[in-house]
Amino acid sequence: MIDVHGWLERLGQTLEANDHAAIAALFLATGLWRDHLAFGWNLATYEGTEAIAAMVTARAALVGAGHWSSEAPAGASEGYIAFETALGRGKGYLRLVGDQALALYTMLYEIKGHEEQIGARRSSGMIDDPQGRSWAEVRRAEAESFEKGTQPCVLVIGAGQCGLAIGARLRLLGVPCLLVDKHPRVGDQWRSRYASLTLHDPVWYDHMPCVPFPEHWPVYTPKDKMGEWLESYADIMELNVWTSTECTSAAYDAARGAWDVTLRRDGREIVLHPPHVVMALGNAGFAKMPMFPGQETFRGTLCHSSAHPGGQGMAGKNIVVVGANNSAHDICADLVVHGAHPVMIQRSSTHIVRQTTMTDVMLKPLYSQDAVESGMTTEKADMMVASVPLRLSEVGARALWKQLRRDEAPFYERLEQAGFALDFGEDGTGIAMNFLRTSSGYYLDVGACEMVADGRIALRSGVAIERIVEDGLILADGSHVPADGIIFATGFGSMEEWVARLISPEVAEKVGPCWGYGSGTRGDPGPWEGELRNMWKPTAQPGLWFMGGNLSLARYYSRFLAMQLKAKFEKLDVEPWHAS
Amino acid sequence: MIDVHGWLERLGQTLEANDHAAIAALFLATGLWRDHLAFGWNLATYEGTEAIAAMVTARAALVGAGHWSSEAPAGASEGYIAFETALGRGKGYLRLVGDQALALYTMLYEIKGHEEQIGARRSSGMIDDPQGRSWAEVRRAEAESFEKGTQPCVLVIGAGQCGLAIGARLRLLGVPCLLVDKHPRVGDQWRSRYASLTLHDPVWYDHMPCVPFPEHWPVYTPKDKMGEWLESYADIMELNVWTSTECTSAAYDAARGAWDVTLRRDGREIVLHPPHVVMALGNAGFAKMPMFPGQETFRGTLCHSSAHPGGQGMAGKNIVVVGANNSAHDICADLVVHGAHPVMIQRSSTHIVRQTTMTDVMLKPLYSQDAVESGMTTEKADMMVASVPLRLSEVGARALWKQLRRDEAPFYERLEQAGFALDFGEDGTGIAMNFLRTSSGYYLDVGACEMVADGRIALRSGVAIERIVEDGLILADGSHVPADGIIFATGFGSMEEWVARLISPEVAEKVGPCWGYGSGTRGDPGPWEGELRNMWKPTAQPGLWFMGGNLSLARYYSRFLAMQLKAKFEKLDVEPWHAS
């Protein structure tokens, strides 16, 4: 049977010959080739031998891939790979079944001559400023130059984790970039949340690009500590960030190939003309507030979860929390801690994942102390995750959850006994696919489930809200739920809503939905895309790009977005390829 | 011939038998055993078989060392080693000549049950505060608790790199600690220096404990960037730092086993009673100002180098810089850049080392990008340096400088032709020993030497200052040097001067000189100590400890000081051993 090395040798020969049939023969009929920039200068998955062969025959000569190698041991049927193209250096992962590939992953790691300025490529640091200025003065002058007519190549709207990640990558590539954020300080997105919030994913999964968390960092980062870290990160990466700066509108001037972006900075209006705008407002930036009959008559406090300050001072109060996903659970638990009486209104079923399951089962092989100590690096772990085409991810996730539901049956039964409506994703694929489809519909349990089960968090499930009255809510079954306060943990709007608001409904329409991969499930209609829509890659609107995702995705995919922007900045002759 | 493994096996057997003659036979007659805490619970070097055997026979049973191992390949005559003792886990390095040890280095890496809380020992981060406070609130409350009667176990005076390094280590070990610093912000020691200053050592040599510089960090850190880094570091390590807080006096209360330390915080006076005080005011904290006849009549500006703001606005002015070491050179070069006319007054010879020599020759094997890429870690590099007893360091340094003076002859000749008085250390051992003896007397050339050679920096060498007059200086040869300003780059006082000023001259006298190892050269009189005096180890004054050194020494030796303080905090039954 052929091993990774043998297959790569064949691949090399076949690419040289560029023979359609021979290429197809390298893969199983259901084989998949996921490529991030290396071959198609796009983020795309080619499914089945026909699609793969079509891509390769169209691109092979141009791409000029060679020097295929692997560190896999002889005889291995899967392993990390490396290669070069005319443009750059690539890495990836290969999975064989018999003599054929089940899945090949290729990614462009760096562009030759335009690598990240790290390691041996770092600057000397010696200050040789003709005006005799210090490093701090030069840095300040750079950030303020955009006030004085200098245009950044890239304007990043939002300086949360996603904005900072792409800002950092662009700094490493020497692309002039400005970030703007409406908050007074970098990290305020996190600081402003409720007191007990921590990151739900463990530290090994959450590193930012280039500056990993140090070895003493807690497993689950407290939200204020995350805020401080991001603020330090912006300094450490020498990012130009204008805080207290809100983007109020943006319009693309196709003739000039640049945007007119209107900013309000500390109350003043400034218009910039960057050729590229990156929307980094997050999957959770745009508060989604429902409107119930009678809502205006409510005499207590009423707010969206993102504006809820936490349970301090709410002891003894009846607080209704509408929603049953992450924020709703966290807020209810925090209310319990502060002696309030929360009532959770669950309007649709929720996918519950215990944090211990996430950390100790799902993430452990790749992102854990054990993984680190066995030699797994963040880079390899990320590549391993990315190397699985979403078709296969779905299959794997379904099998995993079949098992987990059995393993965790007592926990789930206890929740159901409390009346909680559970699901495991529409097709049983659970949280990982859920996240890629809609980033919603789940709670990563850090303790609130026990409170639901034992009644400390009162639950009303499966019954709609009829109307709001001055002292509470009336549900569809006629019952009255008294409330001193109502918190709508009803989630966040989509990235395309930001586009409609800041640019125009027409551009939002043209660009289409962001996020989701066309799984054909609720909230993520088809057609099947196999990659996240519009994320980290060209959109139908020239000069408009999207960052998004959790810390892990921001870390990994910022590399690709940054390389595409670097190519624009350097006017490199590269164009994304699309299957016709 | 015996290899590292064979020798360690013999060592293990010999320790068990604890036979004086057998121990002596393991070493060359001139053999050396450098031990940092592992055997003598002290920082000490035992020289010659008699001293070694005396230490071992006194300590072996108590220490209970065993499990000797090495990752050295079979047949190797030197290599890294590891071992355990009753108290903790140790590491080290062994150098054999034939069947005997030339030098053994042993260090206590961690105390069992009291390890640094990193890796698998990190905290969960989950906030379970009974009062429902956030992480930030809990952190603030901890730092302010010392205002309200809580006593830190350790008060660190000075929050520069040395203070922060020991603060970080103590945080990792869970020892309650407060740092105070007179500056308004952490990092101001660096920010307040002249514009063009960068660290003179390369990045690989300069990592702080636990939070290494990221991969994009410049080779030579600009001074403001260093200030920002240290400020971020204090946050990242969750250090309790009171800035704008000056220590005005300290007295030890032997009966209570605690200090009365008077602090002025934002103008208010606070007295704390910590059992331990760490002086971390640096080798360069106490400005040394000479007083020349007529100095009071000078009509221009006159200041110490540490108060010099940089050359901005000095174009066309005649500035006399008294001194010819690091600060004098850097200040003169900065004055040239700003169009001023500096005159350097060299009163005694200077050891000049080109930065390229330091970075590309001296540090390269252990601290460089090449070293990193060939698998050298900071920990191993540090241990390799520490593993060389100072007797051997002197021998090696002398040989190195014999070679370097030949290799760099044209450079040094050019300087001598300009009238510059050179030396290479009193005994030809150069900068490394110089640094350990007096931390002065040298300049790491980052460009000023060329300016001296080509006359942009005017030089007056070998002639004393007679007196200062209203418009300049009169030298011993009767010549008049006109000056619009005079900068005394005359160095810094010693750590014991801080002790005399803050505690008492009596305690300063009792403790004796800090720094230096008794080399018997100028500024570092004997007797030979073989380790730095009073640094990172117990002093004659209970509860008084010293941090100091460059970033590299602070990083490495802070581990030992922190373990000793941890042992005090935990009341562990350990006492330093002294050869009688």
Short mmCIF file of C-alpha atoms in Angstrom, two decimals, chain B residues 50-221:
data_model
loop_
_atom_site.label_atom_id
_atom_site.label_comp_id
_atom_site.label_asym_id
_atom_site.label_seq_id
_atom_site.Cartn_x
_atom_site.Cartn_y
_atom_site.Cartn_z
CA GLU B 50 39.10 19.32 49.69
CA ALA B 51 36.36 21.97 49.71
CA ILE B 52 34.09 19.78 47.62
CA ALA B 53 34.50 16.74 49.84
CA ALA B 54 33.95 18.85 52.94
CA MET B 55 30.67 20.20 51.59
CA VAL B 56 29.46 16.81 50.43
CA THR B 57 30.23 14.96 53.62
CA ALA B 58 28.45 17.67 55.60
CA ARG B 59 25.39 17.76 53.37
CA ALA B 60 24.92 14.48 51.49
CA ALA B 61 22.73 12.71 54.02
CA LEU B 62 20.49 15.73 54.56
CA VAL B 63 20.15 16.54 50.86
CA GLY B 64 19.39 12.98 49.78
CA ALA B 65 20.21 13.50 46.13
CA GLY B 66 19.47 10.72 43.70
CA HIS B 67 17.88 9.80 40.36
CA TRP B 68 20.86 11.26 38.51
CA SER B 69 20.29 11.31 34.77
CA SER B 70 21.45 13.04 31.64
CA GLU B 71 20.24 13.52 28.13
CA ALA B 72 23.84 13.54 26.90
CA PRO B 73 24.61 10.93 24.24
CA ALA B 74 26.62 7.89 25.33
CA GLY B 75 30.32 8.64 25.38
CA ALA B 76 29.84 12.38 25.89
CA SER B 77 32.27 14.11 28.24
CA GLU B 78 29.86 16.92 29.04
CA GLY B 79 26.13 17.46 29.15
CA TYR B 80 23.02 18.66 30.92
CA ILE B 81 22.02 16.61 33.94
CA ALA B 82 18.98 16.19 36.16
CA PHE B 83 18.48 14.81 39.65
CA GLU B 84 16.21 14.87 42.64
CA THR B 85 16.78 15.71 46.26
CA ALA B 86 14.59 15.21 49.31
CA LEU B 87 13.51 18.80 48.92
CA GLY B 88 13.09 19.21 45.19
CA ARG B 89 14.10 18.64 41.61
CA GLY B 90 17.47 19.73 40.29
CA LYS B 91 19.20 20.32 37.01
CA GLY B 92 22.76 21.11 36.06
CA TYR B 93 25.69 20.55 33.80
CA LEU B 94 28.74 18.32 34.02
CA ARG B 95 32.14 18.75 32.38
CA LEU B 96 34.59 15.85 32.51
CA VAL B 97 38.28 15.73 31.72
CA GLY B 98 39.28 12.12 31.44
CA ASP B 99 37.61 10.19 34.24
CA GLN B 100 37.25 13.17 36.52
CA ALA B 101 35.05 16.21 36.72
CA LEU B 102 36.51 19.57 35.85
CA ALA B 103 33.26 21.28 36.82
CA LEU B 104 29.91 20.17 38.15
CA TYR B 105 27.00 22.57 38.26
CA THR B 106 23.93 21.73 40.32
CA MET B 107 20.88 23.90 40.79
CA LEU B 108 17.59 23.46 42.54
CA TYR B 109 14.96 23.91 39.87
CA GLU B 110 11.88 23.63 42.03
CA ILE B 111 10.76 22.60 45.51
CA LYS B 112 8.47 19.57 45.56
CA GLY B 113 4.96 20.59 46.48
CA HIS B 114 5.85 24.27 45.98
CA GLU B 115 6.40 24.45 42.24
CA GLU B 116 5.70 27.46 40.05
CA GLN B 117 2.03 27.44 39.12
CA ILE B 118 2.53 27.03 35.39
CA GLY B 119 1.61 24.46 32.77
CA ALA B 120 -0.52 21.75 34.33
CA ARG B 121 -0.46 23.64 37.64
CA ARG B 122 -2.01 26.87 36.36
CA SER B 123 -5.24 28.08 37.94
CA SER B 124 -8.60 27.39 36.35
CA GLY B 125 -9.46 31.08 36.15
CA MET B 126 -13.06 30.35 37.09
CA ILE B 127 -14.23 33.10 39.39
CA ASP B 128 -15.98 31.83 42.44
CA ASP B 129 -15.85 34.92 44.61
CA PRO B 130 -18.30 34.78 47.53
CA GLN B 131 -18.99 38.50 47.07
CA GLY B 132 -19.62 38.05 43.34
CA ARG B 133 -16.74 40.30 42.43
CA SER B 134 -15.02 40.20 39.06
CA TRP B 135 -11.41 39.22 38.55
CA ALA B 136 -10.49 42.89 38.19
CA GLU B 137 -12.21 43.76 41.46
CA VAL B 138 -10.49 40.92 43.29
CA ARG B 139 -7.13 41.99 41.85
CA ARG B 140 -7.65 45.62 42.86
CA ALA B 141 -8.75 44.58 46.34
CA GLU B 142 -5.58 42.52 46.75
CA ALA B 143 -3.29 45.40 45.76
CA GLU B 144 -5.16 47.78 48.07
CA SER B 145 -5.36 45.34 50.99
CA PHE B 146 -1.85 46.42 51.96
CA GLU B 147 -3.29 49.89 52.62
CA LYS B 148 -5.63 48.30 55.13
CA GLY B 149 -3.35 46.37 57.42
CA THR B 150 -2.61 43.25 55.40
CA GLN B 151 1.13 42.69 55.36
CA PRO B 152 2.91 41.32 52.30
CA CYS B 153 5.40 38.57 53.00
CA VAL B 154 7.79 40.37 50.68
CA LEU B 155 8.10 44.07 49.94
CA VAL B 156 10.12 44.76 46.80
CA ILE B 157 11.59 48.24 46.55
CA GLY B 158 11.86 49.16 42.91
CA ALA B 159 9.65 47.90 40.07
CA GLY B 160 12.14 47.94 37.24
CA GLN B 161 13.17 44.74 35.52
CA CYS B 162 14.73 43.26 38.67
CA GLY B 163 11.78 44.04 40.91
CA LEU B 164 9.31 42.77 38.33
CA ALA B 165 11.30 39.57 37.81
CA ILE B 166 11.28 38.67 41.51
CA GLY B 167 7.66 39.85 41.80
CA ALA B 168 6.68 37.53 38.96
CA ARG B 169 8.50 34.56 40.45
CA LEU B 170 6.85 35.14 43.82
CA ARG B 171 3.43 35.37 42.14
CA LEU B 172 4.10 32.05 40.42
CA LEU B 173 4.94 30.56 43.83
CA GLY B 174 1.99 32.14 45.63
CA VAL B 175 4.02 34.31 48.00
CA PRO B 176 2.16 37.55 48.92
CA CYS B 177 4.22 40.39 47.53
CA LEU B 178 3.99 44.13 47.02
CA LEU B 179 6.24 46.17 44.76
CA VAL B 180 6.72 49.89 45.20
CA ASP B 181 8.26 52.30 42.73
CA LYS B 182 8.67 56.05 42.83
CA HIS B 183 7.79 56.52 39.17
CA PRO B 184 4.19 57.24 38.11
CA ARG B 185 4.11 54.25 35.74
CA VAL B 186 5.88 50.94 35.53
CA GLY B 187 8.50 51.31 32.80
CA ASP B 188 9.22 54.98 33.43
CA GLN B 189 12.82 54.15 34.31
CA TRP B 190 13.19 53.40 30.61
CA ARG B 191 10.81 55.98 29.17
CA SER B 192 12.63 58.82 30.90
CA ARG B 193 15.96 58.14 29.17
CA TYR B 194 17.27 59.78 25.98
CA ALA B 195 15.44 59.22 22.71
CA SER B 196 17.81 56.96 20.81
CA LEU B 197 18.48 54.49 23.63
CA THR B 198 17.85 50.82 22.91
CA LEU B 199 18.81 47.78 24.92
CA HIS B 200 22.42 46.99 24.12
CA ASP B 201 21.94 43.23 24.36
CA PRO B 202 19.92 41.34 21.75
CA VAL B 203 16.38 40.13 22.36
CA TRP B 204 17.28 36.47 22.88
CA TYR B 205 19.32 37.44 25.93
CA ASP B 206 16.68 39.71 27.42
CA HIS B 207 13.55 37.66 28.08
CA MET B 208 11.76 38.24 31.38
CA PRO B 209 10.70 35.16 33.39
CA CYS B 210 7.62 33.30 32.11
CA VAL B 211 6.67 35.78 29.34
CA PRO B 212 9.24 35.59 26.55
CA PHE B 213 9.39 38.33 23.95
CA PRO B 214 7.31 37.31 20.94
CA GLU B 215 8.86 36.32 17.63
CA HIS B 216 8.50 39.68 15.95
CA TRP B 217 10.25 41.58 18.75
CA PRO B 218 13.14 43.73 17.46
CA VAL B 219 16.69 42.58 18.11
CA TYR B 220 17.48 45.68 20.20
CA THR B 221 14.45 46.91 22.13
#
